Coordinates of C-alpha atoms in Angstrom, one line a residue:
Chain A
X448 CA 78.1 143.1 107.4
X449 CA 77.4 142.3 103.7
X450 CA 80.0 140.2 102.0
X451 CA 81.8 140.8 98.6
X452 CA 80.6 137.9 96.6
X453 CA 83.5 138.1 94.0
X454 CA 86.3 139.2 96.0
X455 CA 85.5 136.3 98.6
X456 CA 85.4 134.4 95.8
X457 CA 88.1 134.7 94.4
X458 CA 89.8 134.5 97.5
X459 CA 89.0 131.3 99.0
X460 CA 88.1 129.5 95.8
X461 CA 91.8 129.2 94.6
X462 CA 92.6 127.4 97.3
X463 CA 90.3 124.1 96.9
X464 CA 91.6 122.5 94.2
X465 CA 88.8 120.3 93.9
X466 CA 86.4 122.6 93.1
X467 CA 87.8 123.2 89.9
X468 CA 86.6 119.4 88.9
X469 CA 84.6 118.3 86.1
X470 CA 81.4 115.8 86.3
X471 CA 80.0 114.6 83.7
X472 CA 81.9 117.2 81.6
X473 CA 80.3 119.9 83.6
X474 CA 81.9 122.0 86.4
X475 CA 81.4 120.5 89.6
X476 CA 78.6 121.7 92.3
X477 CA 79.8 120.8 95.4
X478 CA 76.6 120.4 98.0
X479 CA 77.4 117.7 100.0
X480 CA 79.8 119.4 102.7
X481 CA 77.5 117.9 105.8
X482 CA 78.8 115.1 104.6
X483 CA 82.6 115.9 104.1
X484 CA 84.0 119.4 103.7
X485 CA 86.5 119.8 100.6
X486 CA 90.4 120.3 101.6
X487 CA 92.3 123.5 101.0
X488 CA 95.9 123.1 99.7
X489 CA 97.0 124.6 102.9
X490 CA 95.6 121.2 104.6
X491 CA 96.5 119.1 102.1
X492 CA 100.2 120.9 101.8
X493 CA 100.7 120.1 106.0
X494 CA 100.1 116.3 105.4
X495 CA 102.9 115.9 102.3
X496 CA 105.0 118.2 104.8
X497 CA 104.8 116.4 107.6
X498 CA 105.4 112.9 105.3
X499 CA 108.3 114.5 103.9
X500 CA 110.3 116.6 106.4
X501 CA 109.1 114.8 110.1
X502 CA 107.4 111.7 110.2
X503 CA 108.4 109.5 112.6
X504 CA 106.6 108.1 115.5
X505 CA 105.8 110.5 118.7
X506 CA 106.2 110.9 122.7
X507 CA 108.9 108.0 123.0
X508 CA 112.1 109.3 120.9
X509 CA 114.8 110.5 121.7
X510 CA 116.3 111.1 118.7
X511 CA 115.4 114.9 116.7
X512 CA 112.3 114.0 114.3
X513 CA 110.6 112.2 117.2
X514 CA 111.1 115.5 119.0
X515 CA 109.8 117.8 116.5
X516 CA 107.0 115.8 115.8
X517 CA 105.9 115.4 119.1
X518 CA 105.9 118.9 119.5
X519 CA 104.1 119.7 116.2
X520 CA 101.1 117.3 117.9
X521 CA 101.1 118.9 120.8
X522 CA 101.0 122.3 119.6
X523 CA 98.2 121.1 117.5
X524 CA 96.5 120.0 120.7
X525 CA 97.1 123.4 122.2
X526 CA 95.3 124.9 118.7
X527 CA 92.6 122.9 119.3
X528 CA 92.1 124.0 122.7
X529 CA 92.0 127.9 121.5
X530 CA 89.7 127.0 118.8
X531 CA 87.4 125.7 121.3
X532 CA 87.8 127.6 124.0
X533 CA 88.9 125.2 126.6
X534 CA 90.3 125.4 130.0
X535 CA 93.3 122.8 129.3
X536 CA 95.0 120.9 126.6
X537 CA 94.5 117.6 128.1
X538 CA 90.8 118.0 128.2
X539 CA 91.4 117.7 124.1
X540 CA 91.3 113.9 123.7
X541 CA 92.1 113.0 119.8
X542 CA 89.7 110.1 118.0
X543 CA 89.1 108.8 114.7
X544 CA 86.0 111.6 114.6
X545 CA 82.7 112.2 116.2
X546 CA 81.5 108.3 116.3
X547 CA 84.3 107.4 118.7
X548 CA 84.0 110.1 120.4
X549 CA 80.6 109.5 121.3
X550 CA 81.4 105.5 121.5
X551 CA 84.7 106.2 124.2
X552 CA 81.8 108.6 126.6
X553 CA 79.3 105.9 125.7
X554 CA 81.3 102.8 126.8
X555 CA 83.2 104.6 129.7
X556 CA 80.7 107.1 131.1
X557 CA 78.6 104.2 130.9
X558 CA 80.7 101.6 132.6
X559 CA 81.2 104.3 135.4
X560 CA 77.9 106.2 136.1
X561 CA 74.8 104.4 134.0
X562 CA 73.5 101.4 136.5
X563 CA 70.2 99.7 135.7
X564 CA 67.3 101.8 135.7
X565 CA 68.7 105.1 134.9
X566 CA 67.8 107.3 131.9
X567 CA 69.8 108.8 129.3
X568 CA 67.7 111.8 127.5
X569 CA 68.8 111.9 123.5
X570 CA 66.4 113.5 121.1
X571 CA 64.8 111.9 117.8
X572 CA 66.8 114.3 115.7
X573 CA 70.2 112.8 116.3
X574 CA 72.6 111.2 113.6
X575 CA 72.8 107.5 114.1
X576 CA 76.3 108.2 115.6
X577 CA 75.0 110.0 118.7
X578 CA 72.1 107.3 118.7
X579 CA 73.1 104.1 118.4
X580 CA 76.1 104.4 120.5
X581 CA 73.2 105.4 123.5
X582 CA 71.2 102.9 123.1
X583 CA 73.2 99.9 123.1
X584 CA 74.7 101.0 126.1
X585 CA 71.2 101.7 127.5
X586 CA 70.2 97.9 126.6
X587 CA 73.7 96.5 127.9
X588 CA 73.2 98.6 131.1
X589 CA 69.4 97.9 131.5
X590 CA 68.9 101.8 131.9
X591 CA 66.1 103.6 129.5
X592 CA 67.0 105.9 126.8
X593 CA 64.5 108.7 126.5
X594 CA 63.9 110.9 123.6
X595 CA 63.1 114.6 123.0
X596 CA 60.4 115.5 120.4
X597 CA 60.2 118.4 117.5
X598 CA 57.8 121.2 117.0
X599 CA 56.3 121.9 113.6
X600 CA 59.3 124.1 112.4
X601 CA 61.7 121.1 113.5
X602 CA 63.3 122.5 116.3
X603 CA 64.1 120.8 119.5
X604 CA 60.6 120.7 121.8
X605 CA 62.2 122.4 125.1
X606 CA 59.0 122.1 127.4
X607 CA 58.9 118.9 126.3
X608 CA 62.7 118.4 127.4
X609 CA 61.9 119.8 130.4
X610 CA 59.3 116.9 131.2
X611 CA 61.8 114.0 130.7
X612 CA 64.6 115.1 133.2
X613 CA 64.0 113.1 136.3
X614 CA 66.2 111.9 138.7
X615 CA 67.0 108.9 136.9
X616 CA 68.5 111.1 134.1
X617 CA 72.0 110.8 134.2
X618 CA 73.4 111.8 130.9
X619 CA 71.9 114.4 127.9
X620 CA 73.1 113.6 124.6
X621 CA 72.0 116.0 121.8
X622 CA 73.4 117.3 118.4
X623 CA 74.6 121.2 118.4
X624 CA 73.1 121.1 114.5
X625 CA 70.9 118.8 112.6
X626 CA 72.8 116.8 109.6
X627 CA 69.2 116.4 108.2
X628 CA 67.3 119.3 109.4
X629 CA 69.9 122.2 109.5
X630 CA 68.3 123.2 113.0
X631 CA 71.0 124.9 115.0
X632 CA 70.0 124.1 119.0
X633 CA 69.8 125.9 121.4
X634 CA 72.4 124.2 123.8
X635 CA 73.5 126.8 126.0
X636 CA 69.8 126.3 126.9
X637 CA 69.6 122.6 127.3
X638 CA 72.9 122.4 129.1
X639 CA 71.7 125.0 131.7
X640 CA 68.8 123.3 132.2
X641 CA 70.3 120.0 132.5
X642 CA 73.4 121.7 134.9
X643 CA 69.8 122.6 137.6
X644 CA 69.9 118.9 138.4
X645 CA 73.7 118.5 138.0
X646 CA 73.5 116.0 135.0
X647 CA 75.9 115.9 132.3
X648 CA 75.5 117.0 128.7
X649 CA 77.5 115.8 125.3
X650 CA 77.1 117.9 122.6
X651 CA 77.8 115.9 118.8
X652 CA 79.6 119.7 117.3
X653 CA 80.1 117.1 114.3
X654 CA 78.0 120.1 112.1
X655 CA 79.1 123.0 114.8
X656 CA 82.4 123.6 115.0
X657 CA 83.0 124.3 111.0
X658 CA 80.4 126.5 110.4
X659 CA 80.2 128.7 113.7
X660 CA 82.4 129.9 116.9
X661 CA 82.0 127.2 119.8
X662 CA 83.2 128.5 122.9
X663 CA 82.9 125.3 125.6
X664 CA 83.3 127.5 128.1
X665 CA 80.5 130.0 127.8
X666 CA 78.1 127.3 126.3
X667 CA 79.4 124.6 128.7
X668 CA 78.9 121.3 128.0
X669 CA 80.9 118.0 129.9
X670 CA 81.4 116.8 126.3
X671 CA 81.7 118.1 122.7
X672 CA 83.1 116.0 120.1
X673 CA 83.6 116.5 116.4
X674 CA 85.0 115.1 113.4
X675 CA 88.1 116.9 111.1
X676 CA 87.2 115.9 107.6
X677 CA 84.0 118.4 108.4
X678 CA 86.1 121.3 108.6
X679 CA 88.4 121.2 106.0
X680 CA 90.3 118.4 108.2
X681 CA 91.5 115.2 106.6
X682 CA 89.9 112.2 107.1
X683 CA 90.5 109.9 110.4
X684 CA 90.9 112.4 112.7
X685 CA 88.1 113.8 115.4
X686 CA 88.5 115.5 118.9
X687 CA 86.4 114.6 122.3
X688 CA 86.6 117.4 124.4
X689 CA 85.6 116.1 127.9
X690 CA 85.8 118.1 131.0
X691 CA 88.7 117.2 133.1
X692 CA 86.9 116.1 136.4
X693 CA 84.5 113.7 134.3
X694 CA 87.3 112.4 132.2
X695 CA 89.3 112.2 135.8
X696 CA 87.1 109.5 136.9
X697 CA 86.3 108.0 133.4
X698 CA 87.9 104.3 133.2
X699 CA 90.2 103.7 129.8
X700 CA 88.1 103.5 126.9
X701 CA 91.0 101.0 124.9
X702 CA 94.6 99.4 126.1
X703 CA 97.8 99.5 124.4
X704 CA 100.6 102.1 123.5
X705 CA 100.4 105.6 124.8
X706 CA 97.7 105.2 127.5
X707 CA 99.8 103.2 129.4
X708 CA 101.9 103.8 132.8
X709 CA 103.8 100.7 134.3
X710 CA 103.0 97.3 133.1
X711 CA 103.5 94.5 135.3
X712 CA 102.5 90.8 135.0
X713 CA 99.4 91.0 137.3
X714 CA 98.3 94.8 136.3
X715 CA 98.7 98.0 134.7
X716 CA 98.7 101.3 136.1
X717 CA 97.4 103.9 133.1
X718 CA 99.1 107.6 132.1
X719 CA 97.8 110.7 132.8
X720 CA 95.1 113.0 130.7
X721 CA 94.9 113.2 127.8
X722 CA 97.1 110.2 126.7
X723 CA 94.9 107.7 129.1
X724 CA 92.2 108.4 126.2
X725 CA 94.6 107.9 123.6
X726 CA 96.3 104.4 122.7
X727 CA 98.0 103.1 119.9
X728 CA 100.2 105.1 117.5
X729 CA 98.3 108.4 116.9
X730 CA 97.0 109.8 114.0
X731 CA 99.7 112.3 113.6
X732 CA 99.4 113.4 110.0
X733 CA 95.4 113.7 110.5
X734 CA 96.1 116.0 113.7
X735 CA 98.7 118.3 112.1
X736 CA 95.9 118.6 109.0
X737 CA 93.7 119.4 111.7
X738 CA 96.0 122.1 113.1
X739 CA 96.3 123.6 109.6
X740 CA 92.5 123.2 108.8
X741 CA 92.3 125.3 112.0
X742 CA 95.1 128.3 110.7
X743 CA 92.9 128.2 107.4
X744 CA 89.6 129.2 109.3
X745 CA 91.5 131.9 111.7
X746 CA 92.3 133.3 108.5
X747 CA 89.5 133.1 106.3
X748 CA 87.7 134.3 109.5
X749 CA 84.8 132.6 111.3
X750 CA 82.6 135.7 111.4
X751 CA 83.1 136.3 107.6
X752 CA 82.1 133.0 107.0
X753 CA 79.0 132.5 109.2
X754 CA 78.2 135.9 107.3
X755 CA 78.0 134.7 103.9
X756 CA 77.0 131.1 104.7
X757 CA 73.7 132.9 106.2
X758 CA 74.0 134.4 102.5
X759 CA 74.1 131.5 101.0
X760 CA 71.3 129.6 103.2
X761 CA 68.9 132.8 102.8
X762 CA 69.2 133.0 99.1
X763 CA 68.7 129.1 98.5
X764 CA 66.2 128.8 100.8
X765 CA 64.7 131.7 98.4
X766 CA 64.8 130.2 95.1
X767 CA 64.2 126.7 95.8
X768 CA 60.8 127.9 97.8
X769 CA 59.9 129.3 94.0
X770 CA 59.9 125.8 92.8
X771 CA 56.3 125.0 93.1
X772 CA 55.5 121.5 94.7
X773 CA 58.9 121.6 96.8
X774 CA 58.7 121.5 100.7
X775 CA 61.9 122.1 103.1
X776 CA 62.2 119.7 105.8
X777 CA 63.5 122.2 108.5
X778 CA 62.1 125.6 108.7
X779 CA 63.8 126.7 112.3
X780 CA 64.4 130.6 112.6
X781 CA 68.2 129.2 113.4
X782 CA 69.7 126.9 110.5
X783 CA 73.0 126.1 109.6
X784 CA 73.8 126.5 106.0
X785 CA 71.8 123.0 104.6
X786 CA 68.9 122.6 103.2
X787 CA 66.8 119.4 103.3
X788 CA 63.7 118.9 100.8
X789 CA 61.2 116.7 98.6
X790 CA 59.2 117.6 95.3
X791 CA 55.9 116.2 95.6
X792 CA 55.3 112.7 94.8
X793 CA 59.1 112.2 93.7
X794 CA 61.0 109.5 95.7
X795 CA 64.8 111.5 96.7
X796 CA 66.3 109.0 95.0
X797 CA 64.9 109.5 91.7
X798 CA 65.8 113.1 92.1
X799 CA 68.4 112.5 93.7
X800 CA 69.6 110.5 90.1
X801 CA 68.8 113.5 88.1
X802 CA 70.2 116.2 90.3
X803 CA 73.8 114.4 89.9
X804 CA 73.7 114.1 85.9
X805 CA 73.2 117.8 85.9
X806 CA 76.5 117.6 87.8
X807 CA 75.3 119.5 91.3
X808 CA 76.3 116.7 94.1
X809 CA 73.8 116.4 96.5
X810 CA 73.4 113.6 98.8
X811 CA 69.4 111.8 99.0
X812 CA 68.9 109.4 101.5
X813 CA 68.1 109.2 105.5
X814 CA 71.3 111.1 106.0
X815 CA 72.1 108.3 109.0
X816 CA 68.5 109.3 110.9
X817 CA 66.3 106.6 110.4
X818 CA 64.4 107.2 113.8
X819 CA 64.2 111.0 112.4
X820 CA 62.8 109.5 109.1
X821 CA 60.4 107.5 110.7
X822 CA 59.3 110.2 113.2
X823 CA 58.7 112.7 109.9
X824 CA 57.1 109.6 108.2
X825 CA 59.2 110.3 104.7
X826 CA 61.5 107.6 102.8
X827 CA 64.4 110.3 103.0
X828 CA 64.9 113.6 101.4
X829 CA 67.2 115.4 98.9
X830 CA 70.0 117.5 101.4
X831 CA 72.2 120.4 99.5
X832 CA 74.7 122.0 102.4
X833 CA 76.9 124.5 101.7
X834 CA 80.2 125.7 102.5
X835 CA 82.1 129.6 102.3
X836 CA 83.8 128.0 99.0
X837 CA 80.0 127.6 97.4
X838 CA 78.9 130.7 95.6
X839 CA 75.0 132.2 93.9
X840 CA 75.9 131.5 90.8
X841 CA 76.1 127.0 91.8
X842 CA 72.8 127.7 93.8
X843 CA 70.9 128.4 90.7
X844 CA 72.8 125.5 89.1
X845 CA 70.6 123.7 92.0
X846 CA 67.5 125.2 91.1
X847 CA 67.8 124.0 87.1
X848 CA 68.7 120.8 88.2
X849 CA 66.1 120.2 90.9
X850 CA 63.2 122.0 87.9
X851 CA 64.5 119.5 85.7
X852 CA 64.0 116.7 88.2
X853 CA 60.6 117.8 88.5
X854 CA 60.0 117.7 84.9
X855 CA 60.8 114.4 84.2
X856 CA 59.4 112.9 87.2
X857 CA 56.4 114.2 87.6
Chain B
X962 CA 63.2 84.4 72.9
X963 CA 66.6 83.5 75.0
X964 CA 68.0 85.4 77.9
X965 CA 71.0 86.4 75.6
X966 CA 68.6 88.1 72.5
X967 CA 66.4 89.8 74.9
X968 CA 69.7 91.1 76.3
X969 CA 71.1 92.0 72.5
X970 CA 67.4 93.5 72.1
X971 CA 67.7 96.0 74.9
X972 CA 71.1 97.1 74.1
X973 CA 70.2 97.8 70.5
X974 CA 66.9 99.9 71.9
X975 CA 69.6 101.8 74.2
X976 CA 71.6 102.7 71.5
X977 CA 69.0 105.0 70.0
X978 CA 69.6 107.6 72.5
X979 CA 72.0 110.3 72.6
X980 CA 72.4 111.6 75.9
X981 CA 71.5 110.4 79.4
X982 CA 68.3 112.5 79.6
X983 CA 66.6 110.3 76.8
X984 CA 67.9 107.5 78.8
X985 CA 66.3 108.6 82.4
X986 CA 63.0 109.3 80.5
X987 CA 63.2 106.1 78.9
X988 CA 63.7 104.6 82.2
X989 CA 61.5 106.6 83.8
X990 CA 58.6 105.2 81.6
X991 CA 59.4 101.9 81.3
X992 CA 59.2 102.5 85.5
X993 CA 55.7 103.5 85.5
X994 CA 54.5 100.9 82.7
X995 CA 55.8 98.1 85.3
X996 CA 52.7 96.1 86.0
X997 CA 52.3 96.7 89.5
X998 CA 53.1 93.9 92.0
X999 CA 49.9 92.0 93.5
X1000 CA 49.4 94.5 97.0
X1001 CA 49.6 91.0 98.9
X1002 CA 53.5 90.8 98.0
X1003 CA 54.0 94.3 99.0
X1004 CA 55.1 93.3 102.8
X1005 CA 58.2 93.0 104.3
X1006 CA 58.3 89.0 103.4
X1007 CA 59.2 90.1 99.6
X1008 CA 60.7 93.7 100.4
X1009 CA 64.5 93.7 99.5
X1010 CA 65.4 96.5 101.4
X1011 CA 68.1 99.2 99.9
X1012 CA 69.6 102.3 101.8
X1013 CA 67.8 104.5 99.6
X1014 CA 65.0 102.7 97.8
X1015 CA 63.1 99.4 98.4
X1016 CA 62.3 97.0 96.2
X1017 CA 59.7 94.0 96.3
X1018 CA 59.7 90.8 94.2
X1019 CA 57.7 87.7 94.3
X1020 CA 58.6 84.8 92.3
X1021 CA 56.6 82.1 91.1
X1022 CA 57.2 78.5 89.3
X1023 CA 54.9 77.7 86.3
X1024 CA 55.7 74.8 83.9
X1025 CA 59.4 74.7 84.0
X1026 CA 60.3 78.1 84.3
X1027 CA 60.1 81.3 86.6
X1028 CA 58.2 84.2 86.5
X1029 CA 58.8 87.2 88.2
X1030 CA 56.7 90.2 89.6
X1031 CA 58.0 93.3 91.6
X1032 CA 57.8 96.9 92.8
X1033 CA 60.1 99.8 93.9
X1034 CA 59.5 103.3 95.7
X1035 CA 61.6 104.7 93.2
X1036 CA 60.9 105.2 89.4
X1037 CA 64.6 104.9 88.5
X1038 CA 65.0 101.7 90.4
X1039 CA 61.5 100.6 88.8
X1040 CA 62.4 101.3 85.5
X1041 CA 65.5 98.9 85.7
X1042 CA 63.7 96.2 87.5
X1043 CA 61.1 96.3 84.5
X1044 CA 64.5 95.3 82.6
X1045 CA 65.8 92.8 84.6
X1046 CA 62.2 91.4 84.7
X1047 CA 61.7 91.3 80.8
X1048 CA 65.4 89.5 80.8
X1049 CA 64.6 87.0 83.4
X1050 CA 61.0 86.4 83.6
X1051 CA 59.5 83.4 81.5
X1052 CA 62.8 81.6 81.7
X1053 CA 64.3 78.4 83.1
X1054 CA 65.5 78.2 86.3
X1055 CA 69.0 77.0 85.1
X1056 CA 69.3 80.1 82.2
X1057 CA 68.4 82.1 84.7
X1058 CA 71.2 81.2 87.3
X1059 CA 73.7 81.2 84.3
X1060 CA 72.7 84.5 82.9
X1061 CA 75.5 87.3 82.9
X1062 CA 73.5 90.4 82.8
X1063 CA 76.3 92.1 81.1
X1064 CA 73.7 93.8 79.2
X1065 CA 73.4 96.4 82.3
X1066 CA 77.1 97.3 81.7
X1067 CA 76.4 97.9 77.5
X1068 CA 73.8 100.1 78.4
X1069 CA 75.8 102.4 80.9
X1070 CA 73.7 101.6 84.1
X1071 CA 76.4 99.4 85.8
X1072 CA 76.6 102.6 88.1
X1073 CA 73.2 101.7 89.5
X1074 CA 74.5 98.2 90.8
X1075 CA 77.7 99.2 92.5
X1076 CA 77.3 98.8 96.2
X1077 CA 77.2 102.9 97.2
X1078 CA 73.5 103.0 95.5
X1079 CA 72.5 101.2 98.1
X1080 CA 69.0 100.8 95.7
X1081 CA 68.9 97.1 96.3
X1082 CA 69.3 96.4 92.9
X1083 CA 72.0 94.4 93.6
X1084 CA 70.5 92.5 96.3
X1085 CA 67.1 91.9 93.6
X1086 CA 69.1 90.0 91.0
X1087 CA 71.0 87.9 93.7
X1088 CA 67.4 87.1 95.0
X1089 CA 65.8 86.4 91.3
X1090 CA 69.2 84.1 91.1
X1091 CA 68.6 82.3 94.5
X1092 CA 64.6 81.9 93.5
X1093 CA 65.4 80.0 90.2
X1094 CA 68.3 77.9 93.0
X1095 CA 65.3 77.3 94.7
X1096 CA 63.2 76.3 91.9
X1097 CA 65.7 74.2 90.2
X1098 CA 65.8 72.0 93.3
X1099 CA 62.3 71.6 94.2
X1100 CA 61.2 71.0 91.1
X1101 CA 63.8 69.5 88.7

């Protein structure tokens, strides 16, 4: 299925407002979107709505607007289970995004299952926020964290994987796409595998769930966790999705508000799923963004997008491989729609610099995977990723501005 | 010459361009014509680490005043520690804590010192500054 480039266009363009900014009196390239995914009025139209017609605070009015905005959260909830395919609403646990989603299964899995001398298996491709969070809790708890290497292309080294599950292993913690490296992973694999000796598996869906259809039931992990602002979502607002007999037995991650029960002097008794994961007042304007982030994809359609981002990914992959001296970090047969690279003998900063006069934003750095860095033996590299909303015509903005990179700084 | 005319002299060289390209390749050569840092103070003692790009300077104390001597992975980053040397290098310890810098904001690169570069740029000049503290006391 081949993709109109100027009808889509035209289509979904209008309704980023942002896009339509000018840098450095140029228009905008947006290419940082693995970073933080532009808003569509439709999002940004929910959160003035819900500010305007029904705030208030939710699950313990009485009165009408409590009522209506519980039920707008709720229903939002419910979304979020469809677009992910789950069993049950309360396996949807809401967070601030990925990180504390990871941290809450970190800190409570951990406190509950991890006992000195197990293993945790993580690989060295992961964001620092499916990283960290593992190995402090591996040092609290005295257990071992374990790491699964690459193969040349930069995909996940499954033999290898194979190897390190033990009967120490107690949890598998892996990314369902590289930030850095674009690889997509196989997880319906790893999961499988690791299900054989009955351990657990998180998947960080922090670069899944906006870019492809994630279905927790067919690829079945215990855990999947992502972050809004990703997927056209504000800001502040990320989903755990936790399978209910693991989050069953999982202790409360933080006290106060809606996660409790009965209070009494000598101790507390603590609510049911999901709201024993959730205290404090809730994000409620993040989560209704969310739920209308969520409307904007049914619409715009998930296939029609993985479609043309493969487009997209195929066409710069193309013309930045013409730029002679230019190596892609990342060359898996499966890739989301990001592409990581260097020019020879040109720090990513530098570049980087020039890239961002010519007005394309890219983002240059380690991307938050120093141990990836280290294991790849490069400063950093230059990362452009791309969203439906990108179009041809920005990619060969790219390509000028990364040629004229080279030709100053080398 | 003082910390303030070597200031007034880089402005007045940064005026001759007219767009940020003749800038960058202005910075981008005065980056590779930085004498390059003695390899024995290119460890982690003298590195100044940014998010992005690293920086190493080594300080040293002749005759009443400081001299300064550094290196960065990154030609931008280079270029403007090559300025920041030629400001504050050869000078007392005392003009050096007083100096102002304010030339970086005349000649449009304050963007390179705000906190998000992460290019340890900022960290560099509070290090020069904290050399010449350390100067000042041992020595005057």
């Amino acid at each position: 299925m081949a993709i109109d480039g100027n009808k889509w266009q035209s289509k979904v363009r209008s309704d980023f407002p942002i896009l339509s900014t000018k840098v450095y009196n140029k228009p905008l390239v947006y290419f940082d979107n693995a970073a933080t995914t532009q808003k569509p009025k439709q999002v940004i139209r929910a959160i003035t709505d819900y500010y305007e017609k029904e705030n208030c605070n939710i699950h313990r009015g009485v009165h009408f607007l409590s009522v209506k905005a519980t039920e707008a959260y709720e229903d939002a909830r419910c979304a979020i289970r469809d677009f992910i395919h789950a069993k049950h609403a309360h396996e949807i646990i809401f967070t601030r995004g990925t990180t504390e989603a990871v941290n809450l299964v970190a800190d409570s899995f951990g406190k509950k299952f991890i006992a000195e001398g197990d293993e945790v298996i993580t690989s060295v491709m992961e964001h620092h926020s499916n990283f960290v969070p593992w190995q402090q809790m591996c040092l609290e708890r005295k257990a071992t964290l374990r790491f699964i290497p690459l193969l040349e292309d930069c995909s996940l080294d499954i033999p290898a994987f194979r190897e390190l599950i033990t009967e120490k292993t107690r949890l598998v913690a892996i990314t369902h796409i590289s930030n850095v490296l674009g690889t997509i992973n196989p997880v319906k694999e790893i999961i499988a595998l690791a299900h054989l000796s009955n351990i657990p598996v998180l998947i960080d869906g922090a670069q899944g769930v906006a870019h492809m259809t994630v279905d927790v039931q067919d690829l079945d992990p215990d855990f999947y966790c992502f972050s809004g602002h990703k997927m056209y979502a504000p800001m502040g607002i990320g989903v755990l999705y936790g399978k209910e007999k693991w989050l069953e037995e999982m202790p409360p991650y933080q006290m106060g508000g809606e996660m409790i029960k009965d209070v009494f002097f000598t101790h507390t008794t603590f609510n049911e799923l999901p709201f024993k994961f959730e205290a404090g007042t809730p994000n409620v304007e993040g989560v209704l963004g969310l739920h209308a982030a969520i409307r904007y994809i049914h619409e715009t359609g998930m296939d029609q997008i993985e479609v043309y981002e493969k487009e997209l990914l195929d066409y710069a992959t193309q013309r930045l491989l013409g730029i002679e001296g230019l190596k892609i970090y990342g060359t898996s047969p499966h890739k989301a729609s990001l592409i990581s690279f260097l020019l020879h003998n040109v720090h990513p900063y530098d570049a980087g610099m020039i890239i961002d006069k010519m007005g394309v934003a890219v983002r240059t750095g380690h991307h938050c995977a120093m141990p990836l860095m280290e294991y790849l033996k490069i400063p950093g590299t230059i990362r452009a990723s791309f969203a439906f909303y990108n179009t041809k015509e920005e990619i060969d903005r790219l390509v000028e501005a990364v040629e004229k990179a080279k030709e100053m700084l080398s | 010459m003082t910390i303030p005319e070597i200031e007034a002299e880089i402005v007045s060289e940064f005026s001759l361009f007219d767009d940020w390209m003749d800038k960058y390749n202005y910075l981008i050569d005065l980056g590779k014509s930085l004498p390059v840092i003695d390899p024995k103070y290119k460890t982690d003692q003298y590195l100044i680490s940014g998010c992005q790009s690293q920086v190493w300077l080594f300080a040293e104390y002749r005759e009443g005043k400081a001299f300064y001597s550094a290196d960065s992975d990154a030609i931008i980053t280079k270029g403007i520690v090559n300025l920041l040397i030629r400001v504050l290098s050869d000078q007392s310890p005392g003009d050096i804590i007083n100096a102002d810098l304010s030339f970086i904001d005349h000649i449009g690169l304050r963007e390179h010192l705000s906190p998000t570069r992460s290019n340890g740029l900022n960290s560099m000049i509070k290090q020069m500054k904290l050399y010449a503290v350390v100067f000042q006391t041992k020595y005057q």
